[in-house]
Every structure is written in C-alpha cells, then in structure tokens.
PDB file of C-alpha atoms in Angstrom:
ATOM      1  CA  MET A  26       8.499 -33.129-245.859  1.00 50.00           C
ATOM      2  CA  ARG A  27      11.781 -34.954-245.383  1.00 60.00           C
ATOM      3  CA  LEU A  28       9.824 -38.110-244.648  1.00 59.00           C
ATOM      4  CA  ALA A  29       7.870 -37.666-247.872  1.00 59.00           C
ATOM      5  CA  VAL A  30      11.114 -37.391-249.870  1.00 56.00           C
ATOM      6  CA  VAL A  31      12.526 -40.471-248.203  1.00 55.00           C
ATOM      7  CA  LEU A  32       9.338 -42.389-248.857  1.00 54.00           C
ATOM      8  CA  TYR A  33       9.220 -41.225-252.465  1.00 55.00           C
ATOM      9  CA  SER A  34      12.849 -42.280-252.988  1.00 57.00           C
ATOM     10  CA  LEU A  35      12.058 -45.598-251.420  1.00 50.00           C
ATOM     11  CA  VAL A  36       9.137 -46.134-253.774  1.00 49.00           C
ATOM     12  CA  LEU A  37      11.327 -45.254-256.771  1.00 47.00           C
ATOM     13  CA  ALA A  38      14.060 -47.616-255.599  1.00 48.00           C
ATOM     14  CA  LEU A  39      11.619 -50.448-255.092  1.00 45.00           C
ATOM     15  CA  ALA A  40      10.016 -49.889-258.485  1.00 45.00           C
ATOM     16  CA  SER A  41      13.438 -49.888-260.122  1.00 45.00           C
ATOM     17  CA  ALA A  42      14.485 -53.042-258.274  1.00 42.00           C
ATOM     18  CA  ASP A  43      11.246 -54.686-259.249  1.00 41.00           C
ATOM     19  CA  LEU A  44      11.884 -53.882-262.894  1.00 41.00           C
ATOM     20  CA  ALA A  45      15.457 -55.146-262.744  1.00 42.00           C
ATOM     21  CA  GLN A  46      14.448 -58.311-260.961  1.00 40.00           C
ATOM     22  CA  SER A  47      11.277 -58.975-262.895  1.00 43.00           C
ATOM     23  CA  PRO A  48      11.146 -62.664-263.665  1.00 47.00           C
ATOM     24  CA  VAL A  49      12.684 -63.596-266.999  1.00 51.00           C
ATOM     25  CA  SER A  50       9.776 -64.601-269.159  1.00 87.00           C
ATOM     26  CA  VAL A  51      11.877 -67.264-270.875  1.00 96.00           C
ATOM     27  CA  PRO A  52      14.121 -69.035-268.352  1.00 95.00           C
ATOM     28  CA  TYR A  53      17.587 -70.379-269.083  1.00 97.00           C
ATOM     29  CA  PRO A  54      17.339 -73.899-270.510  1.00 98.00           C
ATOM     30  CA  ASP A  55      19.149 -75.746-267.725  1.00 97.00           C
ATOM     31  CA  GLY A  56      20.610 -79.069-268.811  1.00 97.00           C
ATOM     32  CA  PHE A  57      20.158 -78.493-272.537  1.00 98.00           C
ATOM     33  CA  ARG A  58      23.564 -80.028-273.309  1.00 98.00           C
ATOM     34  CA  ALA A  59      22.047 -83.421-272.492  1.00 97.00           C
ATOM     35  CA  TRP A  60      19.084 -82.890-274.850  1.00 98.00           C
ATOM     36  CA  THR A  61      18.982 -84.247-278.393  1.00 98.00           C
ATOM     37  CA  HIS A  62      21.421 -82.665-280.819  1.00 98.00           C
ATOM     38  CA  VAL A  63      19.354 -81.639-283.849  1.00 98.00           C
ATOM     39  CA  LYS A  64      22.099 -80.434-286.197  1.00 98.00           C
ATOM     40  CA  SER A  65      25.061 -78.061-286.449  1.00 98.00           C
ATOM     41  CA  THR A  66      26.340 -75.312-288.715  1.00 98.00           C
ATOM     42  CA  VAL A  67      29.598 -73.373-288.822  1.00 98.00           C
ATOM     43  CA  ILE A  68      30.376 -69.796-289.827  1.00 98.00           C
ATOM     44  CA  GLY A  69      33.936 -70.008-291.116  1.00 97.00           C
ATOM     45  CA  PRO A  70      36.821 -67.533-291.381  1.00 96.00           C
ATOM     46  CA  THR A  71      35.926 -66.413-294.919  1.00 96.00           C
ATOM     47  CA  HIS A  72      32.346 -65.499-293.985  1.00 97.00           C
ATOM     48  CA  LYS A  73      31.581 -61.756-293.953  1.00 98.00           C
ATOM     49  CA  ASP A  74      30.205 -61.936-290.401  1.00 97.00           C
ATOM     50  CA  PHE A  75      32.997 -64.102-288.998  1.00 97.00           C
ATOM     51  CA  ALA A  76      34.229 -61.526-286.461  1.00 96.00           C
ATOM     52  CA  ARG A  77      30.787 -61.185-284.917  1.00 95.00           C
ATOM     53  CA  GLN A  78      29.294 -64.634-285.479  1.00 96.00           C
ATOM     54  CA  GLY A  79      32.109 -66.991-286.485  1.00 98.00           C
ATOM     55  CA  GLY A  80      32.232 -70.473-285.023  1.00 98.00           C
ATOM     56  CA  PHE A  81      29.888 -73.362-284.292  1.00 98.00           C
ATOM     57  CA  GLN A  82      26.114 -73.251-283.959  1.00 98.00           C
ATOM     58  CA  HIS A  83      24.533 -76.303-282.341  1.00 98.00           C
ATOM     59  CA  ILE A  84      20.793 -76.854-282.046  1.00 98.00           C
ATOM     60  CA  TYR A  85      19.372 -78.886-279.145  1.00 98.00           C
ATOM     61  CA  ALA A  86      15.786 -79.955-278.502  1.00 98.00           C
ATOM     62  CA  ASN A  87      14.029 -81.276-275.398  1.00 98.00           C
ATOM     63  CA  ARG A  88      11.674 -84.249-275.540  1.00 98.00           C
ATOM     64  CA  GLU A  89       8.596 -82.172-276.401  1.00 98.00           C
ATOM     65  CA  ALA A  90      10.476 -80.328-279.144  1.00 97.00           C
ATOM     66  CA  MET A  91      11.591 -83.667-280.620  1.00 97.00           C
ATOM     67  CA  THR A  92       7.904 -84.563-280.977  1.00 97.00           C
ATOM     68  CA  GLY A  93       7.611 -81.321-282.917  1.00 96.00           C
ATOM     69  CA  TYR A  94      10.561 -82.121-285.178  1.00 95.00           C
ATOM     70  CA  ARG A  95       8.888 -85.416-286.055  1.00 95.00           C
ATOM     71  CA  THR A  96       5.387 -84.047-286.600  1.00 94.00           C
ATOM     72  CA  ARG A  97       6.066 -80.336-287.263  1.00 92.00           C
ATOM     73  CA  VAL A  98       3.460 -79.621-284.602  1.00 94.00           C
ATOM     74  CA  PHE A  99       5.327 -78.396-281.539  1.00 95.00           C
ATOM     75  CA  PRO A 100       3.454 -79.074-278.280  1.00 96.00           C
ATOM     76  CA  ASP A 101       3.475 -76.725-275.308  1.00 97.00           C
ATOM     77  CA  GLY A 102       6.629 -77.313-273.292  1.00 98.00           C
ATOM     78  CA  ALA A 103       8.806 -77.679-276.382  1.00 97.00           C
ATOM     79  CA  ILE A 104      12.152 -75.898-276.029  1.00 98.00           C
ATOM     80  CA  VAL A 105      14.676 -75.389-278.824  1.00 98.00           C
ATOM     81  CA  VAL A 106      18.162 -74.097-278.017  1.00 98.00           C
ATOM     82  CA  PHE A 107      20.490 -72.520-280.554  1.00 98.00           C
ATOM     83  CA  GLU A 108      23.943 -72.455-278.988  1.00 98.00           C
ATOM     84  CA  TRP A 109      26.704 -70.282-280.452  1.00 98.00           C
ATOM     85  CA  LEU A 110      30.381 -71.093-279.834  1.00 98.00           C
ATOM     86  CA  GLU A 111      33.481 -69.302-281.012  1.00 98.00           C
ATOM     87  CA  MET A 112      36.080 -71.456-282.723  1.00 98.00           C
ATOM     88  CA  THR A 113      39.814 -71.945-282.932  1.00 97.00           C
ATOM     89  CA  GLU A 114      41.623 -72.947-286.115  1.00 97.00           C
ATOM     90  CA  ASN A 115      44.678 -75.108-286.677  1.00 97.00           C
ATOM     91  CA  ALA A 116      45.721 -75.484-290.337  1.00 97.00           C
ATOM     92  CA  GLY A 117      42.134 -75.619-291.555  1.00 97.00           C
ATOM     93  CA  ALA A 118      40.817 -77.770-288.699  1.00 98.00           C
ATOM     94  CA  PHE A 119      38.282 -76.041-286.454  1.00 98.00           C
ATOM     95  CA  ALA A 120      37.672 -76.737-282.778  1.00 98.00           C
ATOM     96  CA  GLU A 121      35.006 -75.385-280.458  1.00 98.00           C
ATOM     97  CA  GLY A 122      35.829 -72.215-278.522  1.00 98.00           C
ATOM     98  CA  PRO A 123      34.096 -70.241-275.747  1.00 98.00           C
ATOM     99  CA  ARG A 124      30.321 -69.820-275.782  1.00 98.00           C
ATOM    100  CA  ARG A 125      29.075 -66.642-277.465  1.00 98.00           C
ATOM    101  CA  GLN A 126      25.420 -66.851-276.527  1.00 98.00           C
ATOM    102  CA  VAL A 127      22.483 -69.189-276.053  1.00 98.00           C
ATOM    103  CA  ASP A 128      19.277 -68.503-277.989  1.00 98.00           C
ATOM    104  CA  VAL A 129      16.132 -70.124-276.648  1.00 98.00           C
ATOM    105  CA  MET A 130      12.602 -70.516-277.930  1.00 97.00           C
ATOM    106  CA  VAL A 131       9.926 -71.958-275.656  1.00 97.00           C
ATOM    107  CA  ARG A 132       6.478 -73.115-276.728  1.00 96.00           C
ATOM    108  CA  ASP A 133       3.542 -71.930-274.612  1.00 96.00           C
ATOM    109  CA  SER A 134       0.536 -71.195-276.760  1.00 95.00           C
ATOM    110  CA  LEU A 135      -1.283 -69.205-274.086  1.00 95.00           C
ATOM    111  CA  ARG A 136       1.551 -67.266-272.484  1.00 95.00           C
ATOM    112  CA  PHE A 137       3.128 -66.323-275.807  1.00 95.00           C
ATOM    113  CA  ALA A 138      -0.051 -66.010-277.848  1.00 94.00           C
ATOM    114  CA  GLN A 139       1.140 -62.632-279.125  1.00 93.00           C
ATOM    115  CA  SER A 140       4.220 -64.169-280.781  1.00 93.00           C
ATOM    116  CA  GLY A 141       2.887 -67.265-282.468  1.00 92.00           C
ATOM    117  CA  GLY A 142       2.890 -69.327-279.284  1.00 94.00           C
ATOM    118  CA  TRP A 143       6.662 -69.029-278.822  1.00 95.00           C
ATOM    119  CA  GLY A 144       8.706 -67.068-276.303  1.00 96.00           C
ATOM    120  CA  PHE A 145      12.222 -66.047-277.320  1.00 96.00           C
ATOM    121  CA  GLN A 146      15.355 -65.025-275.425  1.00 97.00           C
ATOM    122  CA  ARG A 147      19.116 -64.691-275.872  1.00 97.00           C
ATOM    123  CA  PHE A 148      21.503 -65.283-272.957  1.00 97.00           C
ATOM    124  CA  VAL A 149      25.009 -63.794-273.138  1.00 98.00           C
ATOM    125  CA  GLY A 150      28.071 -66.066-272.976  1.00 97.00           C
ATOM    126  CA  ASP A 151      27.831 -68.680-270.225  1.00 97.00           C
ATOM    127  CA  SER A 152      25.474 -66.564-268.135  1.00 97.00           C
ATOM    128  CA  LYS A 153      22.088 -67.948-267.133  1.00 97.00           C
ATOM    129  CA  THR A 154      20.772 -64.490-266.273  1.00 95.00           C
ATOM    130  CA  ASP A 155      22.396 -61.886-268.553  1.00 96.00           C
ATOM    131  CA  LEU A 156      20.047 -61.132-271.408  1.00 95.00           C
ATOM    132  CA  ALA A 157      21.333 -59.740-274.685  1.00 95.00           C
ATOM    133  CA  PRO A 158      19.952 -56.263-275.459  1.00 94.00           C
ATOM    134  CA  ALA A 159      19.412 -57.371-279.045  1.00 93.00           C
ATOM    135  CA  PRO A 160      17.755 -59.059-280.696  1.00 94.00           C
ATOM    136  CA  THR A 161      14.814 -58.477-278.387  1.00 93.00           C
ATOM    137  CA  PRO A 162      12.269 -61.295-278.101  1.00 93.00           C
ATOM    138  CA  GLN A 163      10.043 -59.234-280.405  1.00 92.00           C
ATOM    139  CA  GLN A 164      12.804 -59.024-283.004  1.00 93.00           C
ATOM    140  CA  CYS A 165      13.431 -62.788-282.742  1.00 93.00           C
ATOM    141  CA  PHE A 166       9.765 -63.465-283.348  1.00 93.00           C
ATOM    142  CA  ALA A 167       9.505 -61.022-286.259  1.00 92.00           C
ATOM    143  CA  CYS A 168      12.393 -62.706-288.063  1.00 91.00           C
ATOM    144  CA  HIS A 169      11.219 -66.288-287.428  1.00 93.00           C
ATOM    145  CA  ASP A 170       7.734 -65.261-288.500  1.00 91.00           C
ATOM    146  CA  ARG A 171       9.048 -63.739-291.703  1.00 89.00           C
ATOM    147  CA  LEU A 172      11.364 -66.655-292.556  1.00 87.00           C
ATOM    148  CA  LYS A 173       8.966 -69.513-292.115  1.00 77.00           C
ATOM    149  CA  LYS A 174       5.454 -70.334-290.956  1.00 67.00           C
ATOM    150  CA  ASP A 175       6.189 -73.993-290.260  1.00 69.00           C
ATOM    151  CA  GLY A 176       5.765 -73.885-286.499  1.00 76.00           C
ATOM    152  CA  LEU A 177       8.293 -71.004-286.477  1.00 88.00           C
ATOM    153  CA  VAL A 178      11.082 -73.555-285.982  1.00 91.00           C
ATOM    154  CA  LEU A 179      13.463 -73.092-288.904  1.00 91.00           C
ATOM    155  CA  SER A 180      15.587 -76.225-288.524  1.00 93.00           C
ATOM    156  CA  LYS A 181      14.919 -79.845-289.381  1.00 93.00           C
ATOM    157  CA  TYR A 182      16.196 -82.838-287.417  1.00 95.00           C
ATOM    158  CA  ARG A 183      19.082 -84.654-289.072  1.00 92.00           C
ATOM    159  CA  GLN A 184      18.478 -88.382-288.736  1.00 85.00           C
TER     160      GLN A 184
ATOM    161  CA  MET B   6      36.103-139.327-306.125  1.00 49.00           C
ATOM    162  CA  ARG B   7      33.512-136.983-307.605  1.00 60.00           C
ATOM    163  CA  LEU B   8      31.637-137.081-304.292  1.00 59.00           C
ATOM    164  CA  ALA B   9      34.830-136.192-302.454  1.00 58.00           C
ATOM    165  CA  VAL B  10      35.323-133.150-304.686  1.00 56.00           C
ATOM    166  CA  VAL B  11      31.736-132.071-304.162  1.00 55.00           C
ATOM    167  CA  LEU B  12      32.041-132.515-300.407  1.00 55.00           C
ATOM    168  CA  TYR B  13      35.341-130.673-300.339  1.00 55.00           C
ATOM    169  CA  SER B  14      33.824-127.795-302.328  1.00 57.00           C
ATOM    170  CA  LEU B  15      30.893-127.745-299.952  1.00 50.00           C
ATOM    171  CA  VAL B  16      33.171-127.539-296.954  1.00 49.00           C
ATOM    172  CA  LEU B  17      35.094-124.678-298.542  1.00 47.00           C
ATOM    173  CA  ALA B  18      31.877-122.857-299.405  1.00 48.00           C
ATOM    174  CA  LEU B  19      30.546-123.236-295.886  1.00 45.00           C
ATOM    175  CA  ALA B  20      33.798-122.077-294.352  1.00 45.00           C
ATOM    176  CA  SER B  21      33.801-119.049-296.624  1.00 45.00           C
ATOM    177  CA  ALA B  22      30.169-118.257-295.840  1.00 42.00           C
ATOM    178  CA  ASP B  23      30.880-118.617-292.154  1.00 41.00           C
ATOM    179  CA  LEU B  24      33.707-116.116-292.430  1.00 41.00           C
ATOM    180  CA  ALA B  25      31.639-113.649-294.443  1.00 42.00           C
ATOM    181  CA  GLN B  26      28.691-113.904-292.081  1.00 40.00           C
ATOM    182  CA  SER B  27      30.646-114.017-288.861  1.00 43.00           C
ATOM    183  CA  PRO B  28      28.870-111.782-286.355  1.00 46.00           C
ATOM    184  CA  VAL B  29      30.187-108.233-286.232  1.00 51.00           C
ATOM    185  CA  SER B  30      32.073-108.027-282.984  1.00 87.00           C
ATOM    186  CA  VAL B  31      31.109-104.376-282.516  1.00 96.00           C
ATOM    187  CA  PRO B  32      27.472-103.796-283.508  1.00 95.00           C
ATOM    188  CA  TYR B  33      26.120-100.624-285.099  1.00 97.00           C
ATOM    189  CA  PRO B  34      25.198 -98.110-282.386  1.00 98.00           C
ATOM    190  CA  ASP B  35      21.462 -97.913-283.067  1.00 97.00           C
ATOM    191  CA  GLY B  36      19.850 -94.719-281.821  1.00 97.00           C
ATOM    192  CA  PHE B  37      23.114 -92.884-281.180  1.00 98.00           C
ATOM    193  CA  ARG B  38      21.713 -89.629-282.592  1.00 98.00           C
ATOM    194  CA  ALA B  39      19.605 -89.361-279.430  1.00 97.00           C
ATOM    195  CA  TRP B  40      22.601 -89.845-277.129  1.00 98.00           C
ATOM    196  CA  THR B  41      24.484 -86.988-275.508  1.00 98.00           C
ATOM    197  CA  HIS B  42      26.443 -84.782-277.901  1.00 98.00           C
ATOM    198  CA  VAL B  43      29.949 -84.559-276.458  1.00 98.00           C
ATOM    199  CA  LYS B  44      31.541 -82.037-278.844  1.00 98.00           C
ATOM    200  CA  SER B  45      32.169 -81.311-282.515  1.00 98.00           C
ATOM    201  CA  THR B  46      35.049 -80.467-284.814  1.00 98.00           C
ATOM    202  CA  VAL B  47      35.232 -79.456-288.464  1.00 98.00           C
ATOM    203  CA  ILE B  48      37.826 -80.121-291.147  1.00 98.00           C
ATOM    204  CA  GLY B  49      37.509 -77.110-293.436  1.00 97.00           C
ATOM    205  CA  PRO B  50      38.244 -76.476-297.120  1.00 96.00           C
ATOM    206  CA  THR B  51      41.811 -75.288-296.511  1.00 96.00           C
ATOM    207  CA  HIS B  52      42.812 -78.442-294.605  1.00 97.00           C
ATOM    208  CA  LYS B  53      45.220 -80.748-296.441  1.00 98.00           C
ATOM    209  CA  ASP B  54      42.924 -83.749-295.939  1.00 97.00           C
ATOM    210  CA  PHE B  55      39.716 -81.943-296.899  1.00 97.00           C
ATOM    211  CA  ALA B  56      38.950 -84.122-299.944  1.00 96.00           C
ATOM    212  CA  ARG B  57      39.099 -87.294-297.875  1.00 95.00           C
ATOM    213  CA  GLN B  58      37.973 -86.093-294.453  1.00 96.00           C
ATOM    214  CA  GLY B  59      36.412 -82.629-294.861  1.00 98.00           C
ATOM    215  CA  GLY B  60      33.245 -81.794-292.994  1.00 98.00           C
ATOM    216  CA  PHE B  61      31.766 -82.197-289.536  1.00 98.00           C
ATOM    217  CA  GLN B  62      32.791 -84.669-286.852  1.00 98.00           C
ATOM    218  CA  HIS B  63      30.315 -85.135-284.010  1.00 98.00           C
ATOM    219  CA  ILE B  64      30.958 -87.239-280.928  1.00 98.00           C
ATOM    220  CA  TYR B  65      28.055 -88.915-279.100  1.00 98.00           C
ATOM    221  CA  ALA B  66      28.096 -90.906-275.868  1.00 98.00           C
ATOM    222  CA  ASN B  67      25.573 -93.267-274.284  1.00 98.00           C
ATOM    223  CA  ARG B  68      24.689 -93.078-270.593  1.00 98.00           C
ATOM    224  CA  GLU B  69      27.533 -95.362-269.494  1.00 98.00           C
ATOM    225  CA  ALA B  70      30.042 -93.411-271.552  1.00 97.00           C
ATOM    226  CA  MET B  71      28.849 -90.156-269.976  1.00 97.00           C
ATOM    227  CA  THR B  72      29.767 -91.647-266.587  1.00 97.00           C
ATOM    228  CA  GLY B  73      33.195 -92.181-268.093  1.00 96.00           C
ATOM    229  CA  TYR B  74      33.475 -88.612-269.365  1.00 95.00           C
ATOM    230  CA  ARG B  75      32.736 -87.388-265.835  1.00 95.00           C
ATOM    231  CA  THR B  76      35.044 -89.764-263.989  1.00 94.00           C
ATOM    232  CA  ARG B  77      37.488 -90.791-266.759  1.00 92.00           C
ATOM    233  CA  VAL B  78      36.776 -94.385-265.773  1.00 94.00           C
ATOM    234  CA  PHE B  79      34.617 -95.860-268.515  1.00 95.00           C
ATOM    235  CA  PRO B  80      32.393 -98.712-267.278  1.00 96.00           C
ATOM    236  CA  ASP B  81      31.545-101.769-269.371  1.00 97.00           C
ATOM    237  CA  GLY B  82      28.700-100.925-271.713  1.00 98.00           C
ATOM    238  CA  ALA B  83      30.078 -97.480-272.521  1.00 97.00           C
ATOM    239  CA  ILE B  84      29.797 -96.634-276.219  1.00 98.00           C
ATOM    240  CA  VAL B  85      31.377 -93.611-277.896  1.00 98.00           C
ATOM    241  CA  VAL B  86      30.412 -92.735-281.476  1.00 98.00           C
ATOM    242  CA  PHE B  87      32.491 -90.526-283.760  1.00 98.00           C
ATOM    243  CA  GLU B  88      30.261 -89.531-286.659  1.00 98.00           C
ATOM    244  CA  TRP B  89      31.737 -88.052-289.839  1.00 98.00           C
ATOM    245  CA  LEU B  90      29.627 -85.894-292.166  1.00 98.00           C
ATOM    246  CA  GLU B  91      30.569 -84.204-295.409  1.00 98.00           C
ATOM    247  CA  MET B  92      29.746 -80.518-295.644  1.00 98.00           C
ATOM    248  CA  THR B  93      28.399 -77.962-298.089  1.00 97.00           C
ATOM    249  CA  GLU B  94      29.622 -74.363-298.202  1.00 97.00           C
ATOM    250  CA  ASN B  95      27.794 -71.144-298.984  1.00 97.00           C
ATOM    251  CA  ALA B  96      29.961 -68.008-298.840  1.00 97.00           C
ATOM    252  CA  GLY B  97      31.931 -69.247-295.862  1.00 97.00           C
ATOM    253  CA  ALA B  98      28.968 -70.788-294.028  1.00 98.00           C
ATOM    254  CA  PHE B  99      29.130 -74.571-293.659  1.00 98.00           C
ATOM    255  CA  ALA B 100      26.179 -76.943-293.444  1.00 98.00           C
ATOM    256  CA  GLU B 101      26.096 -80.669-292.759  1.00 98.00           C
ATOM    257  CA  GLY B 102      26.234 -82.994-295.765  1.00 98.00           C
ATOM    258  CA  PRO B 103      25.898 -86.761-296.235  1.00 98.00           C
ATOM    259  CA  ARG B 104      27.371 -89.144-293.687  1.00 98.00           C
ATOM    260  CA  ARG B 105      30.876 -90.385-294.489  1.00 98.00           C
ATOM    261  CA  GLN B 106      31.212 -93.012-291.803  1.00 98.00           C
ATOM    262  CA  VAL B 107      30.449 -93.883-288.205  1.00 98.00           C
ATOM    263  CA  ASP B 108      33.307 -94.866-285.902  1.00 98.00           C
ATOM    264  CA  VAL B 109      32.370 -96.759-282.775  1.00 98.00           C
ATOM    265  CA  MET B 110      34.213 -97.818-279.656  1.00 97.00           C
ATOM    266  CA  VAL B 111      32.541-100.133-277.156  1.00 97.00           C
ATOM    267  CA  ARG B 112      33.766-100.884-273.654  1.00 96.00           C
ATOM    268  CA  ASP B 113      33.830-104.541-272.629  1.00 96.00           C
ATOM    269  CA  SER B 114      36.822-105.285-270.461  1.00 95.00           C
ATOM    270  CA  LEU B 115      36.578-109.072-270.877  1.00 95.00           C
ATOM    271  CA  ARG B 116      35.611-109.378-274.525  1.00 95.00           C
ATOM    272  CA  PHE B 117      38.127-106.804-275.687  1.00 95.00           C
ATOM    273  CA  ALA B 118      40.857-107.498-273.158  1.00 94.00           C
ATOM    274  CA  GLN B 119      43.406-107.651-275.976  1.00 93.00           C
ATOM    275  CA  SER B 120      42.750-104.030-276.971  1.00 93.00           C
ATOM    276  CA  GLY B 121      42.631-102.189-273.682  1.00 92.00           C
ATOM    277  CA  GLY B 122      39.044-103.208-272.946  1.00 94.00           C
ATOM    278  CA  TRP B 123      37.659-101.455-276.020  1.00 95.00           C
ATOM    279  CA  GLY B 124      36.276-102.840-279.267  1.00 96.00           C
ATOM    280  CA  PHE B 125      36.524-100.639-282.353  1.00 96.00           C
ATOM    281  CA  GLN B 126      34.714-100.540-285.684  1.00 97.00           C
ATOM    282  CA  ARG B 127      34.032 -98.201-288.630  1.00 97.00           C
ATOM    283  CA  PHE B 128      30.738 -98.388-290.567  1.00 97.00           C
ATOM    284  CA  VAL B 129      30.627 -96.946-294.084  1.00 98.00           C
ATOM    285  CA  GLY B 130      28.180 -94.133-294.932  1.00 97.00           C
ATOM    286  CA  ASP B 131      24.691 -94.742-293.587  1.00 97.00           C
ATOM    287  CA  SER B 132      25.129 -98.517-293.580  1.00 97.00           C
ATOM    288  CA  LYS B 133      24.654-100.455-290.376  1.00 97.00           C
ATOM    289  CA  THR B 134      26.467-103.494-291.769  1.00 95.00           C
ATOM    290  CA  ASP B 135      29.168-102.374-294.225  1.00 96.00           C
ATOM    291  CA  LEU B 136      32.485-102.280-292.427  1.00 95.00           C
ATOM    292  CA  ALA B 137      35.336-100.121-293.666  1.00 95.00           C
ATOM    293  CA  PRO B 138      38.396-102.157-294.713  1.00 94.00           C
ATOM    294  CA  ALA B 139      40.576 -99.618-292.943  1.00 93.00           C
ATOM    295  CA  PRO B 140      41.363 -98.691-290.337  1.00 94.00           C
ATOM    296  CA  THR B 141      40.933-102.169-288.945  1.00 93.00           C
ATOM    297  CA  PRO B 142      39.888-102.462-285.298  1.00 93.00           C
ATOM    298  CA  GLN B 143      43.520-103.310-284.540  1.00 92.00           C
ATOM    299  CA  GLN B 144      44.688-100.115-286.236  1.00 93.00           C
ATOM    300  CA  CYS B 145      42.089 -98.065-284.351  1.00 93.00           C
ATOM    301  CA  PHE B 146      43.324 -99.484-281.069  1.00 93.00           C
ATOM    302  CA  ALA B 147      46.992 -98.970-281.903  1.00 92.00           C
ATOM    303  CA  CYS B 148      46.416 -95.279-282.629  1.00 91.00           C
ATOM    304  CA  HIS B 149      44.223 -94.612-279.577  1.00 93.00           C
ATOM    305  CA  ASP B 150      46.740 -96.474-277.451  1.00 90.00           C
ATOM    306  CA  ARG B 151      49.587 -94.380-278.806  1.00 89.00           C
ATOM    307  CA  LEU B 152      47.769 -91.044-278.509  1.00 87.00           C
ATOM    308  CA  LYS B 153      46.547 -91.327-274.972  1.00 76.00           C
ATOM    309  CA  LYS B 154      46.368 -93.683-272.047  1.00 66.00           C
ATOM    310  CA  ASP B 155      43.453 -91.916-270.369  1.00 69.00           C
ATOM    311  CA  GLY B 156      40.861 -94.657-270.835  1.00 76.00           C
ATOM    312  CA  LEU B 157      41.695 -94.614-274.559  1.00 88.00           C
ATOM    313  CA  VAL B 158      38.926 -92.030-275.082  1.00 90.00           C
ATOM    314  CA  LEU B 159      40.599 -88.992-276.626  1.00 91.00           C
ATOM    315  CA  SER B 160      37.804 -86.434-276.261  1.00 93.00           C
ATOM    316  CA  LYS B 161      36.536 -84.498-273.285  1.00 93.00           C
ATOM    317  CA  TYR B 162      32.925 -83.515-272.685  1.00 95.00           C
ATOM    318  CA  ARG B 163      32.190 -79.855-273.344  1.00 92.00           C
ATOM    319  CA  GLN B 164      29.927 -78.571-270.558  1.00 85.00           C
TER     320      GLN B 164
END
C-alpha cells in the first residue's frame, strides 16, 4: 500500500513536471534585435494607459517576414516581434527604458492551422522563458483576427 | 576682346558648375533601413524644440559599425545613420510621420583624418542628394568632438 502511494505521488509529480516543462509552442525569437526594424510607436505620459503600457514599441521582422511585408503574403517561417520598452523622460525628451515584454507571432500554416496559420506568445521582461499569463495565444489571435484579415499582421513596413 | 569675355564667362560657368556638382564626400546611406537598429529616442510635444525637432530619432548601424558598438573601436567602413522622423499624436499615442532628415557619419581614417576619422553629412527629407546647409560637416564634427571622445559615436547599442 505504501508503495502504491509512493508510486502514485511519483506519477503525479512527473505529470506536473511534464506540464510545467512542456515545450513552448512559440520559442523566444533569439537574435531579433539584429532583424529588420519595421517601425516604432510610443505611448506617452498623457495616454490613459501610460502606467501599464507607456514607452516605446518597436517591431522587428526576420527575413521571411520581410517577404511578407513586401507581398502581404507571409511565408512559413516568418516571425514578427513586437517589443515593448518602458521610457524615461527629460524635459519632454523620451529615452528607452527597461523591457516590458516581447510579443511574438510565428507563421506555420500547419502547426497553427487553428489560429490562421500564426502562433502567438508574450515573454515577460527580458526573460526568454517566462510567459505572460495574459493575453493568452488564443486571445492574441482573436484580437488580430478581429482587427484585420490582411495576413493577421497589423503593421506595415516603413520604407 | 569679345572672345576674351566669352571665354572668361565660360571659365566662370565651368568653375561654378564644378563646385555645384562636386561629388558628395559622404554619400547617402542606401539601404540603411535594413541595417541594425541601435536605439531610438523621441522629442515629444512638451519639449522646447518640438516644432523644429519633434518626433522620432532612430539610429541604424551597418555591419562594420556594429563591430564598433561592441568594441568601441570603429573600423573603416563603419556607417552610423541618425534618422529623424516627424510624428503624429492621437490621445497621447505617437506614430511615425514624414522623414525630417538623415544624418550620416562614415568612418574613413585617411579620407577624414582632419575630423577624427569620420565624415559627416545631413540629407534633407527623403532626398538622397539635397544636403542641409547646417549643420555643416565641420559643425557636426565639432559637436561630436566636444561631447565625447569615445570614437566620436555618442550612442550605445541597446541589447
């Protein structure tokens, strides 16, 4: 009986570990800072969401995603990164602050067939493994799907 | 006598044309939008120089310049671009507007030996040929030289 309990606990522990360590379906976009800079936006101090979202947003695209920005058909392998930074202010001049989060969308028409061919994920701060509890990948997809049908990528490349 | 006047006028015209068409010592940095994005700053609506300078400033570096950002020794061939964009505002959210100007510094230790090994130039708006009357390359150098001795490049790469 004691053995059964031990074995049962072991099974539970393994299952839990497996869940916690399940591979991230959308991996961290290593090296994205060297990809092409698509465009930037800023949420300034007078914006209603400044406390939660204020600062710089930079969009980066890998080579496959740049093909998509040109043609609006994003091939498998395309990765778009939406990087959020806090900001500091000095007399109306804004500088980049610490990283808030890194949003990623990856194109894989088979693997992510249920979400328009795109997989979504948000990484917290500078972490390559900590996933934000919200928005979930499903929530990301729902919003992109609602906002625009054009390949689900909302931005355009600034020449 | 008439011939002499004509010849003299011709010489003057040629000299003037030669001056106007003298090759730009620092060429336009074609393709810089695909180079590495070093960092960004913003001059916001409450800044005293907003009317003249307001908007986004993006810094881009070519491969040689990225070696310099890592080592702080910038090899010949390094090019750093400081791109100025106007901005639009919507309830405290800022978006990129038209291009104001493109500032360029090019490393060539022989050609630009008189200005710390760097050549400077400012191109107006989207033009690849229109040079700003000010700051002159000499003024650019004087200010960079005064602000910092560290390779004359004032920015650091944001990881």
